């Protein structure tokens, strides 16, 4: 089921006398979620992710704008008539019911032609339990399950009504690191097997990047960028997006454009034919540094961290935000630095320029120094 948001806006009235004006939790969202895809809504806490999800499922009604499922306008439809399955962070299972009864629960209130017999309900429950791999646990109570198993029950319960759309709000936040990884792979598998259009909300960029077909990056109720995870990583629209995606994070420098060169401190690092002179913010991905080539950016070596095939070269540079930069170097065949000063050349496709005032990306053509001489 394709989902379309048109000028979707949600404003909350101000709370108390001290706060000024309203909060615009969701501001003029316009996008389309293609049928059968998994979309990650990504942004820091308070950026409007849950509000967006609650608008789509109907728990909140928008201040402005419309929501379509396929060609149906569902904006005014009650939540129970939208055909959505919901999964929250805190599972919200009934503690006194068995797993089986928890999963069956949403089927018990079906009316009219949708009404199912006891046998049919059981059969459906076992089908989804099999899908999320908890058939062995059907007679247990929630407290006899691990967090990961409880979340699987919650997913089974959301799927049992065969929803048109599956909405997951930070479903992995209560799980420990290992289970989080495992369960996110599971969610991806289940989504691919069922082909249900799914929206997955998270503040964790790693999580969103690893399982989404598309990510929507949000900040303060405003969409910053929409695209395939790799596309957004390779081509961030602004400084916020560049900083939000990537582990280890992008390195940020204050740079200067002079004589068609990009300078970091006193070092000319790249040729920039088409950007006006002045100060810019420079983002360099950790994998954008090379120890070979026409090395131009000089830094003071602080330490090397060996991680299997890759080595993190941690350096000090006065122009770098926080004073320290981290370069990831493929150590095979590259002699590692053993002097106090390290010199890097840069991969132009891993370097982004942003306007100092607004953080907006400066579209430009960056060229290695060697290719110009
Ligand atoms: P997220 O899920 O991304 O953390 P939310 O969608 O929960 O963010 O909240 C977005 C903004 O809207 C926040 O500033 C939050 O304080 C505000 N907000 C959310 N729900 C309400 C509400 N019921 N009343 C007033 N403000 C709200
Ligand atoms: Mg939230």
CSV table of C-alpha atoms and ligand atoms in Angstrom, one decimal:
chain,number,residue,atom,x,y,z
A,1,UNK,CA,0.0,0.0,0.0
A,2,UNK,CA,1.5,3.3,-1.1
A,3,UNK,CA,1.3,6.1,1.5
A,4,UNK,CA,1.2,9.7,0.4
A,5,UNK,CA,1.6,12.7,2.8
A,6,UNK,CA,0.4,16.1,1.4
A,7,UNK,CA,1.3,19.2,3.3
A,8,UNK,CA,1.0,17.3,6.5
A,9,UNK,CA,1.3,19.7,9.5
A,10,UNK,CA,0.8,19.2,13.2
A,11,UNK,CA,0.9,22.1,15.7
A,12,UNK,CA,0.4,21.7,19.4
A,13,UNK,CA,-0.8,24.5,21.5
A,14,UNK,CA,1.8,25.9,23.9
A,15,UNK,CA,1.8,24.4,27.4
A,16,UNK,CA,1.7,26.7,30.4
A,17,UNK,CA,2.1,30.4,30.4
A,18,UNK,CA,5.8,30.6,30.2
A,19,UNK,CA,6.4,28.9,26.9
A,20,UNK,CA,5.8,31.1,23.9
A,21,UNK,CA,3.5,30.2,21.0
A,22,UNK,CA,2.8,26.7,19.6
A,23,UNK,CA,5.1,23.8,18.8
A,24,UNK,CA,5.1,22.8,15.2
A,25,UNK,CA,6.0,19.2,15.6
A,26,UNK,CA,5.5,18.3,11.9
A,27,UNK,CA,5.8,21.1,9.3
A,28,UNK,CA,4.5,20.7,5.8
A,29,UNK,CA,5.5,17.1,5.0
A,30,UNK,CA,5.2,16.1,1.4
A,31,UNK,CA,6.4,12.7,0.4
A,32,UNK,CA,5.4,9.3,-0.9
A,33,UNK,CA,6.2,6.0,0.5
A,34,UNK,CA,6.2,3.4,-2.3
A,35,UNK,CA,4.3,0.2,-1.9
A,36,UNK,CA,6.1,-2.6,-0.1
A,37,UNK,CA,9.1,-0.5,1.0
A,38,UNK,CA,10.6,0.0,4.4
A,39,UNK,CA,11.1,3.7,5.2
A,40,UNK,CA,13.1,4.9,8.2
A,41,UNK,CA,12.1,8.1,9.9
A,42,UNK,CA,15.3,9.3,11.4
A,43,UNK,CA,16.2,12.3,13.6
A,44,UNK,CA,17.1,13.4,17.1
A,45,UNK,CA,14.6,13.1,20.0
A,46,UNK,CA,11.8,15.7,19.7
A,47,UNK,CA,12.1,16.2,15.9
A,48,UNK,CA,8.5,14.9,15.3
A,49,UNK,CA,9.0,11.3,14.4
A,50,UNK,CA,6.3,9.9,16.8
A,51,UNK,CA,3.9,12.7,15.9
A,52,UNK,CA,4.3,11.8,12.2
A,53,UNK,CA,3.6,8.1,13.0
A,54,UNK,CA,0.6,9.0,15.1
A,55,UNK,CA,-0.8,11.1,12.3
A,56,UNK,CA,-0.4,8.2,9.9
A,57,UNK,CA,-2.1,5.7,12.2
A,58,UNK,CA,-4.9,8.2,13.2
A,59,UNK,CA,-4.1,8.6,16.9
A,60,UNK,CA,-3.6,12.3,16.2
A,61,UNK,CA,-5.4,14.4,13.6
A,62,UNK,CA,-3.4,16.9,11.5
A,63,UNK,CA,-3.7,20.7,11.8
A,64,UNK,CA,-3.3,20.8,8.0
A,65,UNK,CA,-2.8,18.5,5.2
A,66,UNK,CA,-3.9,15.0,4.0
A,67,UNK,CA,-2.9,11.4,4.2
A,68,UNK,CA,-3.6,8.8,1.5
A,69,UNK,CA,-3.3,5.1,1.6
A,70,UNK,CA,-3.2,4.2,-2.1
A,71,UNK,CA,-5.9,6.4,-3.6
A,72,UNK,CA,-8.0,6.5,-0.3
A,73,UNK,CA,-8.0,9.7,1.7
A,74,UNK,CA,-7.7,8.3,5.2
A,75,UNK,CA,-7.2,11.7,6.9
A,76,UNK,CA,-10.5,11.6,8.7
A,77,UNK,CA,-10.7,7.8,9.1
A,78,UNK,CA,-10.7,6.4,12.7
A,79,UNK,CA,-7.5,4.5,13.6
A,80,UNK,CA,-9.3,1.1,13.8
A,81,UNK,CA,-10.5,1.5,10.2
A,82,UNK,CA,-7.1,2.3,8.7
A,83,UNK,CA,-5.7,-1.2,8.6
A,84,UNK,CA,-2.5,-0.3,10.4
A,85,UNK,CA,-0.4,-2.4,12.7
A,86,UNK,CA,1.5,-0.6,15.5
A,87,UNK,CA,4.6,-1.6,17.5
A,88,UNK,CA,6.0,0.6,20.3
A,89,UNK,CA,9.2,0.7,22.2
A,90,UNK,CA,7.6,-0.7,25.4
A,91,UNK,CA,5.9,-3.8,23.8
A,92,UNK,CA,2.7,-3.1,25.7
A,93,UNK,CA,1.7,-6.8,26.1
A,94,UNK,CA,-1.0,-7.9,28.5
A,95,UNK,CA,0.9,-9.4,31.4
A,96,UNK,CA,-1.8,-11.8,32.5
A,97,UNK,CA,-2.4,-13.3,29.1
A,98,UNK,CA,-0.3,-16.0,27.4
A,99,UNK,CA,1.6,-15.2,24.2
A,100,UNK,CA,-1.1,-17.0,22.2
A,101,UNK,CA,-3.9,-14.9,23.8
A,102,UNK,CA,-1.9,-11.7,23.4
A,103,UNK,CA,-1.6,-12.4,19.7
A,104,UNK,CA,-5.2,-13.4,19.3
A,105,UNK,CA,-6.5,-10.4,21.2
A,106,UNK,CA,-6.9,-8.0,18.2
A,107,UNK,CA,-8.9,-10.6,16.3
A,108,UNK,CA,-11.5,-11.1,19.0
A,109,UNK,CA,-13.3,-7.8,18.4
A,110,UNK,CA,-13.7,-8.2,14.6
A,111,UNK,CA,-17.3,-7.8,13.6
A,112,UNK,CA,-19.6,-8.8,10.7
A,113,UNK,CA,-18.0,-10.5,7.8
A,114,UNK,CA,-14.5,-10.1,9.2
A,115,UNK,CA,-15.5,-12.2,12.3
A,116,UNK,CA,-13.4,-15.3,12.8
A,117,UNK,CA,-14.0,-18.6,14.5
A,118,UNK,CA,-11.8,-19.8,17.4
A,119,UNK,CA,-10.1,-22.2,15.1
A,120,UNK,CA,-9.4,-19.5,12.4
A,121,UNK,CA,-8.0,-17.2,15.1
A,122,UNK,CA,-5.7,-19.8,16.4
A,123,UNK,CA,-4.5,-20.7,12.9
A,124,UNK,CA,-3.8,-17.0,12.1
A,125,UNK,CA,-1.9,-16.6,15.4
A,126,UNK,CA,0.3,-19.6,14.7
A,127,UNK,CA,1.0,-18.3,11.2
A,128,UNK,CA,2.4,-15.0,12.4
A,129,UNK,CA,4.1,-16.7,15.4
A,130,UNK,CA,5.9,-18.8,12.9
A,131,UNK,CA,6.9,-15.8,10.9
A,132,UNK,CA,8.5,-14.1,13.9
A,133,UNK,CA,9.8,-17.5,15.2
A,134,UNK,CA,8.0,-17.7,18.5
A,135,UNK,CA,5.8,-20.8,18.0
A,136,UNK,CA,7.5,-22.6,20.8
A,137,UNK,CA,6.6,-19.9,23.3
A,138,UNK,CA,2.8,-19.7,22.8
A,139,UNK,CA,1.9,-20.9,26.3
A,140,UNK,CA,4.2,-18.6,28.2
A,141,UNK,CA,3.3,-15.3,29.9
A,142,UNK,CA,5.2,-12.1,28.8
A,143,UNK,CA,7.3,-12.0,32.0
A,144,UNK,CA,8.7,-15.5,31.1
A,145,UNK,CA,10.2,-14.0,27.9
A,146,UNK,CA,13.3,-12.0,27.1
A,147,UNK,CA,13.0,-8.5,25.8
A,148,UNK,CA,13.7,-9.6,22.3
A,149,UNK,CA,11.0,-12.3,22.5
A,150,UNK,CA,8.5,-9.9,23.9
A,151,UNK,CA,9.1,-7.5,21.0
A,152,UNK,CA,8.5,-10.4,18.6
A,153,UNK,CA,5.2,-11.1,20.3
A,154,UNK,CA,4.3,-7.4,19.8
A,155,UNK,CA,5.2,-7.6,16.2
A,156,UNK,CA,3.1,-10.8,15.7
A,157,UNK,CA,0.2,-9.1,17.4
A,158,UNK,CA,0.6,-6.1,15.0
A,159,UNK,CA,0.7,-8.4,12.0
A,160,UNK,CA,-2.2,-10.8,12.9
A,161,UNK,CA,-4.9,-8.5,11.5
A,162,UNK,CA,-3.0,-8.5,8.2
A,163,UNK,CA,-2.5,-4.7,8.2
A,164,UNK,CA,-2.0,-2.6,5.1
A,165,UNK,CA,0.7,-0.7,6.8
A,166,UNK,CA,3.1,-1.5,9.7
A,167,UNK,CA,4.3,1.3,11.9
A,168,UNK,CA,7.1,0.7,14.4
A,169,UNK,CA,8.1,3.5,16.8
A,170,UNK,CA,11.6,2.9,18.2
A,171,UNK,CA,10.9,-0.8,18.5
A,172,UNK,CA,14.4,-1.8,19.5
A,173,UNK,CA,15.2,0.9,22.1
A,174,UNK,CA,14.6,-1.4,25.1
A,175,UNK,CA,16.8,-4.2,23.9
A,176,UNK,CA,20.5,-4.7,24.6
A,177,UNK,CA,23.0,-4.1,21.9
A,178,UNK,CA,23.3,-7.6,20.6
A,179,UNK,CA,19.5,-8.2,20.6
A,180,UNK,CA,19.1,-4.9,18.9
A,181,UNK,CA,21.2,-6.0,16.0
A,182,UNK,CA,19.5,-9.4,15.7
A,183,UNK,CA,16.0,-8.0,16.0
A,184,UNK,CA,16.6,-5.4,13.3
A,185,UNK,CA,17.7,-8.1,10.9
A,186,UNK,CA,14.5,-10.0,11.8
A,187,UNK,CA,12.3,-7.0,11.2
A,188,UNK,CA,13.9,-6.6,7.8
A,189,UNK,CA,13.3,-10.3,7.0
A,190,UNK,CA,9.7,-10.2,8.2
A,191,UNK,CA,9.1,-7.0,6.1
A,192,UNK,CA,10.6,-8.5,3.0
A,193,UNK,CA,8.6,-11.8,3.4
A,194,UNK,CA,5.3,-10.0,4.0
A,195,UNK,CA,6.0,-7.0,1.6
A,196,UNK,CA,3.9,-4.8,4.0
A,197,UNK,CA,4.7,-1.1,3.6
A,198,UNK,CA,6.5,-0.3,6.8
A,199,UNK,CA,7.6,2.9,8.6
A,200,UNK,CA,10.3,2.5,11.1
A,201,UNK,CA,11.0,5.3,13.5
A,202,UNK,CA,14.5,5.6,15.2
A,203,UNK,CA,17.0,8.2,16.4
A,204,UNK,CA,19.8,5.7,15.6
A,205,UNK,CA,21.3,6.4,12.2
A,206,UNK,CA,23.0,3.1,12.1
A,207,UNK,CA,19.7,1.3,12.6
A,208,UNK,CA,17.9,3.3,10.0
A,209,UNK,CA,20.7,3.0,7.5
A,210,UNK,CA,21.0,-0.7,7.8
A,211,UNK,CA,17.4,-1.8,7.2
A,212,UNK,CA,15.7,1.0,5.2
A,213,UNK,CA,15.0,1.2,1.5
A,214,UNK,CA,14.5,5.0,2.0
A,215,UNK,CA,15.4,7.3,4.9
A,216,UNK,CA,13.7,10.5,5.8
A,217,UNK,CA,16.0,12.7,7.9
A,218,UNK,CA,14.2,15.1,10.1
A,219,UNK,CA,15.1,18.0,12.4
A,220,UNK,CA,12.7,20.3,14.4
A,221,UNK,CA,9.7,19.1,12.5
A,222,UNK,CA,11.2,19.8,9.1
A,223,UNK,CA,12.4,17.2,6.6
A,224,UNK,CA,16.0,17.7,5.8
A,225,UNK,CA,16.5,15.0,3.1
A,226,UNK,CA,14.9,11.9,1.7
A,227,UNK,CA,16.7,9.2,-0.2
A,228,UNK,CA,18.3,5.8,-0.2
A,229,UNK,CA,20.6,5.5,2.8
A,230,UNK,CA,23.8,5.3,0.7
A,231,UNK,CA,22.6,8.2,-1.5
A,232,UNK,CA,22.1,10.4,1.5
A,233,UNK,CA,25.4,9.4,3.0
A,234,UNK,CA,27.3,10.1,-0.2
A,235,UNK,CA,25.5,13.3,-0.9
A,236,UNK,CA,24.2,15.1,2.2
A,237,UNK,CA,22.0,18.1,1.6
A,238,UNK,CA,23.3,20.1,4.5
A,239,UNK,CA,25.7,20.0,7.5
A,240,UNK,CA,23.1,18.6,9.9
A,241,UNK,CA,22.5,15.5,7.7
A,242,UNK,CA,26.3,15.1,7.1
A,243,UNK,CA,26.9,15.1,10.8
A,244,UNK,CA,23.9,12.9,11.7
A,245,UNK,CA,24.9,10.0,9.4
A,246,UNK,CA,28.0,7.9,9.7
A,247,UNK,CA,30.1,6.1,12.4
A,248,UNK,CA,32.6,7.3,13.2
A,249,UNK,CA,31.2,10.7,12.5
A,250,UNK,CA,32.3,13.1,9.7
A,251,UNK,CA,35.2,15.4,10.6
A,252,UNK,CA,34.3,19.1,10.5
A,253,UNK,CA,36.8,21.8,9.7
A,254,UNK,CA,36.8,25.6,9.2
A,255,UNK,CA,38.2,26.2,5.8
A,256,UNK,CA,38.9,29.1,3.5
A,257,UNK,CA,38.5,29.4,-0.3
A,258,UNK,CA,41.4,31.5,-1.7
A,259,UNK,CA,42.8,31.6,-5.3
A,260,UNK,CA,40.6,28.7,-6.3
A,261,UNK,CA,42.1,26.6,-3.5
A,262,UNK,CA,40.5,25.1,-0.4
A,263,UNK,CA,42.7,25.8,2.6
A,264,UNK,CA,42.5,24.1,6.0
A,265,UNK,CA,44.7,26.2,8.2
A,266,UNK,CA,47.7,27.1,6.1
A,267,UNK,CA,47.5,23.9,4.0
A,268,UNK,CA,45.9,24.0,0.5
A,269,UNK,CA,44.2,20.7,0.3
A,270,UNK,CA,42.0,20.7,-2.9
A,271,UNK,CA,41.4,22.8,-6.0
A,272,UNK,CA,37.9,24.4,-6.1
A,273,UNK,CA,37.4,26.2,-9.4
A,274,UNK,CA,33.9,27.4,-8.8
A,275,UNK,CA,33.3,28.7,-5.3
A,276,UNK,CA,33.5,32.3,-4.2
A,277,UNK,CA,36.3,33.3,-1.8
A,278,UNK,CA,35.7,33.3,1.9
A,279,UNK,CA,35.2,30.9,4.9
A,280,UNK,CA,33.4,27.6,4.5
A,281,UNK,CA,32.6,24.6,6.7
A,282,UNK,CA,34.4,21.5,5.4
A,283,UNK,CA,33.2,18.0,6.2
A,284,UNK,CA,35.6,15.1,5.5
A,285,UNK,CA,34.4,11.5,6.0
A,286,UNK,CA,36.8,9.3,8.0
A,287,UNK,CA,37.4,7.2,5.0
A,288,UNK,CA,38.2,10.3,2.9
A,289,UNK,CA,41.9,10.5,4.0
A,290,UNK,CA,44.9,9.0,2.2
A,291,UNK,CA,48.4,8.6,3.5
A,292,UNK,CA,49.7,8.4,-0.1
A,293,UNK,CA,49.4,10.9,-3.0
A,294,UNK,CA,50.2,14.6,-2.9
A,295,UNK,CA,49.8,14.8,0.9
A,296,UNK,CA,48.8,18.2,1.9
A,297,UNK,CA,46.9,18.3,5.2
A,298,UNK,CA,49.3,18.2,8.0
A,299,UNK,CA,48.2,17.1,11.5
A,300,UNK,CA,49.8,16.1,14.7
A,301,UNK,CA,49.6,12.3,15.3
A,302,UNK,CA,47.9,11.4,18.7
A,303,UNK,CA,47.5,7.7,18.4
A,304,UNK,CA,46.8,4.7,16.1
A,305,UNK,CA,43.9,2.3,16.8
A,306,UNK,CA,44.2,-1.0,14.9
A,307,UNK,CA,40.8,-2.6,14.2
A,308,UNK,CA,41.6,-5.7,12.0
A,309,UNK,CA,42.1,-4.6,8.5
A,310,UNK,CA,41.4,-0.9,9.2
A,311,UNK,CA,43.4,1.5,11.3
A,312,UNK,CA,42.0,4.7,12.9
A,313,UNK,CA,44.6,7.5,12.7
A,314,UNK,CA,43.6,10.0,15.4
A,315,UNK,CA,45.2,13.4,15.0
A,316,UNK,CA,45.1,16.9,16.3
A,317,UNK,CA,44.4,19.8,13.9
A,318,UNK,CA,43.6,23.4,15.1
A,319,UNK,CA,41.0,24.0,12.3
A,320,UNK,CA,39.1,20.8,13.2
A,321,UNK,CA,35.9,21.0,15.3
A,322,UNK,CA,36.8,19.5,18.7
A,323,UNK,CA,40.5,19.7,17.9
A,324,UNK,CA,40.7,16.1,16.9
A,325,UNK,CA,40.1,14.2,13.7
A,326,UNK,CA,39.8,10.5,13.0
A,327,UNK,CA,40.9,9.1,9.7
A,328,UNK,CA,40.2,5.4,8.8
A,329,UNK,CA,42.9,3.9,6.7
A,330,UNK,CA,43.0,0.5,5.0
A,331,UNK,CA,46.2,-0.7,6.5
A,332,UNK,CA,47.0,-3.4,3.9
A,333,UNK,CA,50.0,-2.2,1.9
A,334,UNK,CA,50.0,1.2,3.4
A,335,UNK,CA,53.0,2.0,5.7
A,336,UNK,CA,51.6,3.5,8.9
A,337,UNK,CA,52.8,6.8,10.2
A,338,UNK,CA,55.4,6.7,12.8
A,339,UNK,CA,56.4,10.4,12.9
A,340,UNK,CA,54.9,13.2,15.0
A,341,UNK,CA,53.4,14.9,11.9
A,342,UNK,CA,51.0,13.0,9.6
A,343,UNK,CA,50.3,14.3,6.1
A,344,UNK,CA,47.0,13.3,4.4
A,345,UNK,CA,45.8,13.8,0.9
A,346,UNK,CA,42.0,13.8,0.4
A,347,UNK,CA,39.5,11.9,-1.7
A,348,UNK,CA,37.4,14.6,-3.3
A,349,UNK,CA,34.2,12.6,-3.3
A,350,UNK,CA,34.4,12.3,0.5
A,351,UNK,CA,34.8,16.0,1.1
A,352,UNK,CA,31.7,18.3,1.3
A,353,UNK,CA,31.6,22.1,1.6
A,354,UNK,CA,28.8,23.9,3.5
A,355,UNK,CA,27.9,27.6,3.9
A,356,UNK,CA,29.2,28.9,7.2
A,357,UNK,CA,26.0,30.9,8.0
A,358,UNK,CA,23.3,28.3,7.1
A,359,UNK,CA,25.0,24.9,6.9
A,360,UNK,CA,23.6,24.5,3.4
A,361,UNK,CA,25.6,22.4,1.0
A,362,UNK,CA,27.7,24.2,-1.6
A,363,UNK,CA,27.5,22.3,-4.8
A,364,UNK,CA,31.0,22.3,-6.3
A,365,UNK,CA,33.6,20.4,-8.2
A,366,UNK,CA,36.5,19.4,-6.0
A,367,UNK,CA,39.8,18.4,-7.7
A,368,UNK,CA,42.9,16.9,-6.2
A,369,UNK,CA,45.9,19.2,-6.3
A,370,UNK,CA,48.0,16.8,-8.4
A,371,UNK,CA,45.6,16.8,-11.3
A,372,UNK,CA,46.0,20.5,-11.8
A,373,UNK,CA,49.8,20.8,-11.9
B,1,LIG,P1,10.2,12.4,18.5
B,1,LIG,O1,9.3,11.2,18.4
B,1,LIG,O2,10.9,12.6,17.3
B,1,LIG,O3,11.1,12.3,19.7
B,1,LIG,P2,7.7,13.9,19.0
B,1,LIG,O4,6.9,13.7,17.7
B,1,LIG,O5,7.3,13.0,20.2
B,1,LIG,O6,9.3,13.7,18.7
B,1,LIG,O7,7.6,15.4,19.4
B,1,LIG,C1,7.9,16.5,18.6
B,1,LIG,C2,7.6,17.8,19.3
B,1,LIG,O8,6.2,18.0,19.6
B,1,LIG,C3,8.4,17.9,20.6
B,1,LIG,O9,8.8,19.3,20.7
B,1,LIG,C4,7.3,17.6,21.6
B,1,LIG,O10,7.6,18.2,22.8
B,1,LIG,C5,6.1,18.1,21.0
B,1,LIG,N1,4.9,17.4,21.4
B,1,LIG,C6,4.6,16.1,21.1
B,1,LIG,N2,3.4,15.7,21.6
B,1,LIG,C7,2.8,16.8,22.1
B,1,LIG,C8,1.6,17.1,22.8
B,1,LIG,N3,0.7,16.1,22.9
B,1,LIG,N4,1.4,18.3,23.2
B,1,LIG,C9,2.3,19.3,23.1
B,1,LIG,N5,3.5,19.1,22.5
B,1,LIG,C10,3.8,17.9,22.0
B,2,LIG,MG1,9.2,9.5,19.7
